mmCIF file of C-alpha atoms in Angstrom:
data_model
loop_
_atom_site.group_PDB
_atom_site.id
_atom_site.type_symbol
_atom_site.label_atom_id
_atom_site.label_comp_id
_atom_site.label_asym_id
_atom_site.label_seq_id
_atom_site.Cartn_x
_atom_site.Cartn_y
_atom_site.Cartn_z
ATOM 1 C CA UNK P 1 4.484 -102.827 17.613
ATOM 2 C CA UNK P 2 5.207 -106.641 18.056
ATOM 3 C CA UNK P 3 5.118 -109.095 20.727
ATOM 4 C CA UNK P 4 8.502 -109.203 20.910
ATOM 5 C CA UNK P 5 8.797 -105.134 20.937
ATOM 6 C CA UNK P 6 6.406 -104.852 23.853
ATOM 7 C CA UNK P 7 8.283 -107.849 26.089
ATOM 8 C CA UNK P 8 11.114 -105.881 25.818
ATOM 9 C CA UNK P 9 9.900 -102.351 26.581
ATOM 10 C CA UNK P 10 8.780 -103.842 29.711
ATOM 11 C CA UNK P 11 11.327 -105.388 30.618
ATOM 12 C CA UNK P 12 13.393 -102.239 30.339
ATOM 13 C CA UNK P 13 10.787 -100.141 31.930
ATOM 14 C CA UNK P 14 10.662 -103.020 35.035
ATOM 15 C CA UNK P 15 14.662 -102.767 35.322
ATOM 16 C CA UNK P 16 14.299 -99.307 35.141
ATOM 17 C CA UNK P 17 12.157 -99.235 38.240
ATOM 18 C CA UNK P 18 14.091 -101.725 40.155
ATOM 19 C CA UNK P 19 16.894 -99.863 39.734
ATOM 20 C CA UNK P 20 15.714 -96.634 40.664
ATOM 21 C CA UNK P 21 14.119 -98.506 43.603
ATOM 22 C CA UNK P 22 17.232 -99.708 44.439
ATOM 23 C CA UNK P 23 19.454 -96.973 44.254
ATOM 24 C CA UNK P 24 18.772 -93.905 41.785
ATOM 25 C CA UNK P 25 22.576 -93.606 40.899
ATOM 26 C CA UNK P 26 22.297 -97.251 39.772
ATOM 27 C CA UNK P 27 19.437 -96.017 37.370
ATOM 28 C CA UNK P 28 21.994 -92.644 35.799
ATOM 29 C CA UNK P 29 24.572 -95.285 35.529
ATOM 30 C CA UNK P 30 22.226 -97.262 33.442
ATOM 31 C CA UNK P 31 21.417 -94.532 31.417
ATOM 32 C CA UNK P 32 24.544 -93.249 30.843
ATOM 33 C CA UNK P 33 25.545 -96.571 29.705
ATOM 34 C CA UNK P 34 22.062 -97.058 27.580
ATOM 35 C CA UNK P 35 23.204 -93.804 25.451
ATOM 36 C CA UNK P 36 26.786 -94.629 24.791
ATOM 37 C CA UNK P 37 25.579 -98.286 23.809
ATOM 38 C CA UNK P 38 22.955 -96.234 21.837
ATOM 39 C CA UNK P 39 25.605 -93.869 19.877
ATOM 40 C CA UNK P 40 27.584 -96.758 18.906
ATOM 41 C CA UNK P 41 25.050 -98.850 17.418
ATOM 42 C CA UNK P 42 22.229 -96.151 15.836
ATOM 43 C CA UNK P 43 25.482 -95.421 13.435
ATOM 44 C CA UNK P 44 25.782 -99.321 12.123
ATOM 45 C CA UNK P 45 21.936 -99.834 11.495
ATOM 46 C CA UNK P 46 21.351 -96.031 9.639
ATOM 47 C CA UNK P 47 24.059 -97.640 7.493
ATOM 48 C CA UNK P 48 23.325 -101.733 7.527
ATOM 49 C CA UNK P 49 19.249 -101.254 7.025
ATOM 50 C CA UNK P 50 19.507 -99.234 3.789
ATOM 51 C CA UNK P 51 21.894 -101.504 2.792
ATOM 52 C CA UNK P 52 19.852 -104.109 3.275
ATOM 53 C CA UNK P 53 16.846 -102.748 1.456
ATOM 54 C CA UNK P 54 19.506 -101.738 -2.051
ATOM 55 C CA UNK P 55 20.701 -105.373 -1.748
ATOM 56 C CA UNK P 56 16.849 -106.637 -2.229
ATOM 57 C CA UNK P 57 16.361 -104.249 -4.743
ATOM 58 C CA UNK P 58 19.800 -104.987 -6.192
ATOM 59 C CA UNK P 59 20.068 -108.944 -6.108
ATOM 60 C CA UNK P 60 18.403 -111.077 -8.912
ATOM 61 C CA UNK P 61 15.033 -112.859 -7.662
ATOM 62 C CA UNK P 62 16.606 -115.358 -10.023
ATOM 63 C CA UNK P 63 19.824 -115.602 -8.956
ATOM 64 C CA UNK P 64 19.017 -115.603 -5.011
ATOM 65 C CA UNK P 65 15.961 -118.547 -5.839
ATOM 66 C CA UNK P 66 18.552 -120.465 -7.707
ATOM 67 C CA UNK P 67 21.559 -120.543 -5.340
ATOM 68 C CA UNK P 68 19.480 -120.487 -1.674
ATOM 69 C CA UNK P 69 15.564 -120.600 -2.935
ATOM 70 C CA UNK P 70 12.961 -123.249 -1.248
ATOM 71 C CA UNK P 71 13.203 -125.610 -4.182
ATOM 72 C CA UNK P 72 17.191 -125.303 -4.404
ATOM 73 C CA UNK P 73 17.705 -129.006 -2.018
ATOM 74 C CA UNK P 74 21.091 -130.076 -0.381
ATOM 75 C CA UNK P 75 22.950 -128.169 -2.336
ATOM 76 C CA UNK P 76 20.762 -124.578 -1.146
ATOM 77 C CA UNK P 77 22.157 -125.795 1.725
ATOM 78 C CA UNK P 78 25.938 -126.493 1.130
ATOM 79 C CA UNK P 79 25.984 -122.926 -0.842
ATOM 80 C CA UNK P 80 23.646 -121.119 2.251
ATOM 81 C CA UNK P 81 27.031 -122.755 4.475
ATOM 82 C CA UNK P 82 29.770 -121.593 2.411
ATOM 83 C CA UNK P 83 28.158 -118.091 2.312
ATOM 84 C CA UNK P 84 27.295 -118.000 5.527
ATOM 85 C CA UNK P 85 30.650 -118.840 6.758
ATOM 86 C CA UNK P 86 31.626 -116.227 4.437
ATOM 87 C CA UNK P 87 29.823 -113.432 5.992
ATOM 88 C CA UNK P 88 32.117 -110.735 7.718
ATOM 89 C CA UNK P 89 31.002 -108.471 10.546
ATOM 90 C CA UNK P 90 28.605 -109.217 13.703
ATOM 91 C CA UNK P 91 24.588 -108.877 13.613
ATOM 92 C CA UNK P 92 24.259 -105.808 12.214
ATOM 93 C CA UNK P 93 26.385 -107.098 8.708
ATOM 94 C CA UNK P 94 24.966 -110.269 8.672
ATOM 95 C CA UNK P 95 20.730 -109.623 9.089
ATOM 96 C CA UNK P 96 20.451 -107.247 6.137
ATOM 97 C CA UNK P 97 22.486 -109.334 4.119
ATOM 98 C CA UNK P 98 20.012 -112.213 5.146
ATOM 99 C CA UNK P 99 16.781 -109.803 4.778
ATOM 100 C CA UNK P 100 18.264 -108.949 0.940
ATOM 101 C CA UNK P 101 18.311 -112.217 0.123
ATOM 102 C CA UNK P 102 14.880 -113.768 2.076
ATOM 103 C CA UNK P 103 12.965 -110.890 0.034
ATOM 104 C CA UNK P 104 14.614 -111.334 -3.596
ATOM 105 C CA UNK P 105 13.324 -115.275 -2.972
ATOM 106 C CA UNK P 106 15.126 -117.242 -0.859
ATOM 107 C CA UNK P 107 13.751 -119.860 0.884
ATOM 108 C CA UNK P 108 13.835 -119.756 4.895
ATOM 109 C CA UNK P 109 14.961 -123.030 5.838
ATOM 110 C CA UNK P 110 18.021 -121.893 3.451
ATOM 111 C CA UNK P 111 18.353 -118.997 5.476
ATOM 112 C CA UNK P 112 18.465 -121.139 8.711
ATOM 113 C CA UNK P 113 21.513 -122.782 7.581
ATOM 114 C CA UNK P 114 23.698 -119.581 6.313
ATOM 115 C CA UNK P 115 22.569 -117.745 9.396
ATOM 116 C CA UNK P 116 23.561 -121.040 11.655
ATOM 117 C CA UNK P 117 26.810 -120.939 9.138
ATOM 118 C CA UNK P 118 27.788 -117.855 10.136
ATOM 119 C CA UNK P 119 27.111 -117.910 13.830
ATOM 120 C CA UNK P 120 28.685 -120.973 14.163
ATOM 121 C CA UNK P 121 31.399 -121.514 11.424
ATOM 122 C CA UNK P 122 32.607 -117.411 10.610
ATOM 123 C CA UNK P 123 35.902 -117.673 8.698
ATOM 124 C CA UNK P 124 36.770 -114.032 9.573
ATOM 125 C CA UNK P 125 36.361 -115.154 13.574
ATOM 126 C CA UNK P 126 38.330 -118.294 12.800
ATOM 127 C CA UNK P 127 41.282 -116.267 10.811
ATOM 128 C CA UNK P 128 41.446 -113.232 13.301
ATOM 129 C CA UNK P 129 41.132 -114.930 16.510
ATOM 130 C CA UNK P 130 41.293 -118.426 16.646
ATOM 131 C CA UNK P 131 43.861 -119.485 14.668
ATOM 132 C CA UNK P 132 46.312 -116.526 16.497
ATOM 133 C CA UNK P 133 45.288 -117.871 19.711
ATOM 134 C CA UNK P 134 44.431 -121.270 19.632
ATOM 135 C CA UNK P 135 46.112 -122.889 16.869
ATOM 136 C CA UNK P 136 45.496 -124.637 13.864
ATOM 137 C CA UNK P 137 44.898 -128.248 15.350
ATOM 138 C CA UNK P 138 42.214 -126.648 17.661
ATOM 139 C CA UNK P 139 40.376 -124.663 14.919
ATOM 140 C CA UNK P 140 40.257 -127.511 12.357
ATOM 141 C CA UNK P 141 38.916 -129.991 15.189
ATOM 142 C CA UNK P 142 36.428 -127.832 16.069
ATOM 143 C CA UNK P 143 35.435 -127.283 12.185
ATOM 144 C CA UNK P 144 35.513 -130.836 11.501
ATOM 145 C CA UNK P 145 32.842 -131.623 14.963
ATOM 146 C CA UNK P 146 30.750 -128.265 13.622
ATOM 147 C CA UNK P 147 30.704 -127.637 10.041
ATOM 148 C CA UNK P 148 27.785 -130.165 9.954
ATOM 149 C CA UNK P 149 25.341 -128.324 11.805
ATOM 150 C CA UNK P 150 24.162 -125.516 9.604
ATOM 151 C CA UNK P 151 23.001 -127.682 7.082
ATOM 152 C CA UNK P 152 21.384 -130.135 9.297
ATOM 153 C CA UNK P 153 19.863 -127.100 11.188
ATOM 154 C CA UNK P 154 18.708 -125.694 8.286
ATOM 155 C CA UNK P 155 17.327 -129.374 6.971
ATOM 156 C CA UNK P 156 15.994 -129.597 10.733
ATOM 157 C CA UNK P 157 13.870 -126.309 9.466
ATOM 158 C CA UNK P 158 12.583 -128.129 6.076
ATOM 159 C CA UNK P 159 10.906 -130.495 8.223
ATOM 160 C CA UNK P 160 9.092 -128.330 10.541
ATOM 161 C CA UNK P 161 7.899 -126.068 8.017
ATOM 162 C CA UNK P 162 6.469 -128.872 5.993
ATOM 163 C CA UNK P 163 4.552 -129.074 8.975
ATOM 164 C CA UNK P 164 3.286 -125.867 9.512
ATOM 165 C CA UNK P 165 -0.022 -123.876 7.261
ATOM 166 C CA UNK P 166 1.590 -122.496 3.530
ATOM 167 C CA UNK P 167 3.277 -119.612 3.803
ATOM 168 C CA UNK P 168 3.146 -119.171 7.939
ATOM 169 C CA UNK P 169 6.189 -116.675 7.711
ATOM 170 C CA UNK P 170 5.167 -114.538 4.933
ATOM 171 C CA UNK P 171 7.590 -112.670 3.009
#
Protein backbone atom coordinates (compact mmCIF):
# COMPACT_ATOMS: atom_id res chain seq x y z
CA UNK A 1 0.00 0.00 0.00
CA UNK A 2 1.39 3.58 -0.75
CA UNK A 3 1.87 6.69 1.04
CA UNK A 4 -0.71 8.17 -0.60
CA UNK A 5 -3.17 4.99 0.06
CA UNK A 6 -2.53 5.10 3.78
CA UNK A 7 -3.10 9.23 4.08
CA UNK A 8 -6.23 8.61 2.75
CA UNK A 9 -7.51 5.60 4.70
CA UNK A 10 -6.94 7.74 7.60
CA UNK A 11 -8.35 10.38 6.72
CA UNK A 12 -11.54 8.50 6.02
CA UNK A 13 -11.27 6.47 9.11
CA UNK A 14 -10.69 10.11 11.19
CA UNK A 15 -13.96 11.58 9.39
CA UNK A 16 -15.52 8.54 10.10
CA UNK A 17 -15.02 9.00 13.81
CA UNK A 18 -15.80 12.61 13.90
CA UNK A 19 -18.80 11.99 12.45
CA UNK A 20 -20.00 9.32 14.46
CA UNK A 21 -18.79 11.49 17.37
CA UNK A 22 -20.79 14.04 16.21
CA UNK A 23 -23.91 12.60 15.42
CA UNK A 24 -24.21 8.77 14.32
CA UNK A 25 -26.95 9.61 11.66
CA UNK A 26 -24.34 11.98 10.16
CA UNK A 27 -22.01 8.83 9.90
CA UNK A 28 -25.25 6.39 7.91
CA UNK A 29 -25.66 9.42 5.83
CA UNK A 30 -22.07 9.22 4.94
CA UNK A 31 -22.24 5.80 4.21
CA UNK A 32 -25.12 5.72 2.35
CA UNK A 33 -23.66 8.32 0.24
CA UNK A 34 -20.00 6.44 0.20
CA UNK A 35 -21.91 3.32 -1.54
CA UNK A 36 -23.94 5.09 -4.12
CA UNK A 37 -20.68 7.17 -5.01
CA UNK A 38 -19.12 3.63 -4.88
CA UNK A 39 -21.74 1.88 -7.43
CA UNK A 40 -21.32 4.58 -9.83
CA UNK A 41 -17.73 4.65 -10.15
CA UNK A 42 -16.51 0.68 -9.46
CA UNK A 43 -18.54 0.30 -13.01
CA UNK A 44 -16.17 3.02 -15.02
CA UNK A 45 -12.75 1.68 -13.62
CA UNK A 46 -13.74 -2.45 -14.12
CA UNK A 47 -14.16 -1.02 -17.63
CA UNK A 48 -11.37 2.04 -18.01
CA UNK A 49 -8.36 -0.15 -16.21
CA UNK A 50 -8.53 -3.10 -18.64
CA UNK A 51 -8.75 -0.76 -21.15
CA UNK A 52 -5.94 0.78 -20.19
CA UNK A 53 -3.77 -2.28 -19.86
CA UNK A 54 -5.11 -3.59 -23.97
CA UNK A 55 -4.13 -0.04 -25.04
CA UNK A 56 -0.35 -0.72 -23.67
CA UNK A 57 -0.41 -3.94 -25.04
CA UNK A 58 -2.10 -2.63 -28.19
CA UNK A 59 -0.17 0.73 -29.02
CA UNK A 60 3.25 0.60 -30.89
CA UNK A 61 6.35 1.28 -28.44
CA UNK A 62 7.35 2.90 -31.70
CA UNK A 63 4.67 4.81 -32.55
CA UNK A 64 3.90 6.21 -28.85
CA UNK A 65 8.13 7.06 -28.51
CA UNK A 66 7.86 8.82 -31.79
CA UNK A 67 4.80 11.07 -31.41
CA UNK A 68 5.06 11.81 -27.27
CA UNK A 69 8.54 9.84 -26.29
CA UNK A 70 11.37 11.72 -24.04
CA UNK A 71 13.51 12.46 -27.06
CA UNK A 72 10.40 13.66 -29.27
CA UNK A 73 11.20 17.90 -28.28
CA UNK A 74 8.64 20.79 -28.90
CA UNK A 75 6.87 19.12 -31.12
CA UNK A 76 6.15 15.86 -28.29
CA UNK A 77 4.75 18.64 -26.88
CA UNK A 78 2.47 20.41 -29.48
CA UNK A 79 1.17 16.67 -30.45
CA UNK A 80 0.87 15.64 -26.31
CA UNK A 81 -1.58 19.25 -26.55
CA UNK A 82 -3.58 18.47 -29.47
CA UNK A 83 -4.24 14.95 -28.04
CA UNK A 84 -4.76 15.94 -24.90
CA UNK A 85 -7.28 18.46 -25.79
CA UNK A 86 -8.64 15.70 -27.72
CA UNK A 87 -9.35 13.41 -24.95
CA UNK A 88 -13.17 12.85 -24.19
CA UNK A 89 -14.56 11.80 -20.83
CA UNK A 90 -13.44 12.85 -17.10
CA UNK A 91 -10.54 10.98 -15.00
CA UNK A 92 -11.49 7.75 -15.40
CA UNK A 93 -11.16 8.10 -19.67
CA UNK A 94 -8.34 10.11 -19.57
CA UNK A 95 -5.62 8.13 -16.89
CA UNK A 96 -5.68 4.81 -18.73
CA UNK A 97 -5.37 6.42 -21.87
CA UNK A 98 -2.27 8.24 -20.29
CA UNK A 99 -1.01 4.87 -18.43
CA UNK A 100 -1.26 3.09 -22.23
CA UNK A 101 0.78 5.41 -23.57
CA UNK A 102 3.55 6.19 -20.45
CA UNK A 103 4.14 2.22 -20.59
CA UNK A 104 4.41 1.64 -24.55
CA UNK A 105 7.33 4.62 -24.12
CA UNK A 106 6.30 7.84 -23.69
CA UNK A 107 8.17 10.19 -22.03
CA UNK A 108 6.64 11.88 -18.72
CA UNK A 109 7.25 15.39 -19.16
CA UNK A 110 5.14 14.61 -22.53
CA UNK A 111 2.59 13.26 -20.46
CA UNK A 112 2.55 16.45 -18.25
CA UNK A 113 1.53 18.48 -21.09
CA UNK A 114 -1.44 16.17 -22.67
CA UNK A 115 -2.67 15.58 -19.17
CA UNK A 116 -2.41 19.62 -18.45
CA UNK A 117 -4.04 19.71 -22.22
CA UNK A 118 -6.83 18.01 -21.30
CA UNK A 119 -7.58 19.40 -17.89
CA UNK A 120 -7.21 22.64 -19.03
CA UNK A 121 -8.01 22.95 -22.83
CA UNK A 122 -10.90 19.72 -23.34
CA UNK A 123 -12.59 20.38 -26.70
CA UNK A 124 -15.55 18.14 -25.73
CA UNK A 125 -16.02 20.63 -22.41
CA UNK A 126 -15.52 23.61 -24.69
CA UNK A 127 -18.18 22.24 -27.49
CA UNK A 128 -20.84 20.92 -24.92
CA UNK A 129 -20.80 23.57 -22.42
CA UNK A 130 -19.05 26.53 -23.07
CA UNK A 131 -19.73 27.53 -26.26
CA UNK A 132 -23.85 26.87 -25.45
CA UNK A 133 -23.46 28.96 -22.51
CA UNK A 134 -20.92 31.36 -22.78
CA UNK A 135 -20.34 32.13 -26.27
CA UNK A 136 -17.86 32.01 -28.78
CA UNK A 137 -15.94 35.36 -27.93
CA UNK A 138 -15.59 34.02 -24.30
CA UNK A 139 -14.33 30.50 -25.23
CA UNK A 140 -11.78 31.66 -27.85
CA UNK A 141 -10.39 34.39 -25.28
CA UNK A 142 -9.99 32.05 -22.83
CA UNK A 143 -8.18 29.53 -25.42
CA UNK A 144 -6.05 32.16 -26.72
CA UNK A 145 -4.80 33.26 -22.60
CA UNK A 146 -4.59 29.14 -21.97
CA UNK A 147 -3.64 27.06 -24.80
CA UNK A 148 -0.01 27.94 -23.83
CA UNK A 149 0.19 26.30 -20.66
CA UNK A 150 0.31 22.61 -21.33
CA UNK A 151 3.27 22.82 -23.24
CA UNK A 152 5.06 25.15 -21.03
CA UNK A 153 3.89 22.92 -18.07
CA UNK A 154 5.01 20.07 -19.61
CA UNK A 155 8.54 21.95 -20.69
CA UNK A 156 8.36 23.25 -16.91
CA UNK A 157 8.61 19.20 -16.22
CA UNK A 158 11.77 18.71 -18.71
CA UNK A 159 13.59 20.92 -16.51
CA UNK A 160 12.97 19.46 -13.22
CA UNK A 161 13.52 16.07 -14.25
CA UNK A 162 16.85 16.91 -15.73
CA UNK A 163 17.37 17.63 -12.29
CA UNK A 164 16.39 14.76 -10.56
CA UNK A 165 18.59 10.89 -10.31
CA UNK A 166 17.92 8.77 -13.98
CA UNK A 167 14.96 7.20 -14.08
CA UNK A 168 13.37 8.58 -10.49
CA UNK A 169 9.77 7.63 -11.79
CA UNK A 170 10.35 4.29 -13.15
CA UNK A 171 8.16 2.88 -15.65
Amino acid sequence: MTLTALLLWATAGIGCLWALRRDPAMLRGALAHTRTSLFTVLPIIAIALPTAGFLSELVPERVAATLFGPDSGVLGHLAATVAGACIPGGPFVSFPIVLALWSSGAGAAQMVTLISAWSVLGLNRVILWEVPLMGWRFVLLRLAATAWLPPLSGLGAEIILACLPPDVLGR
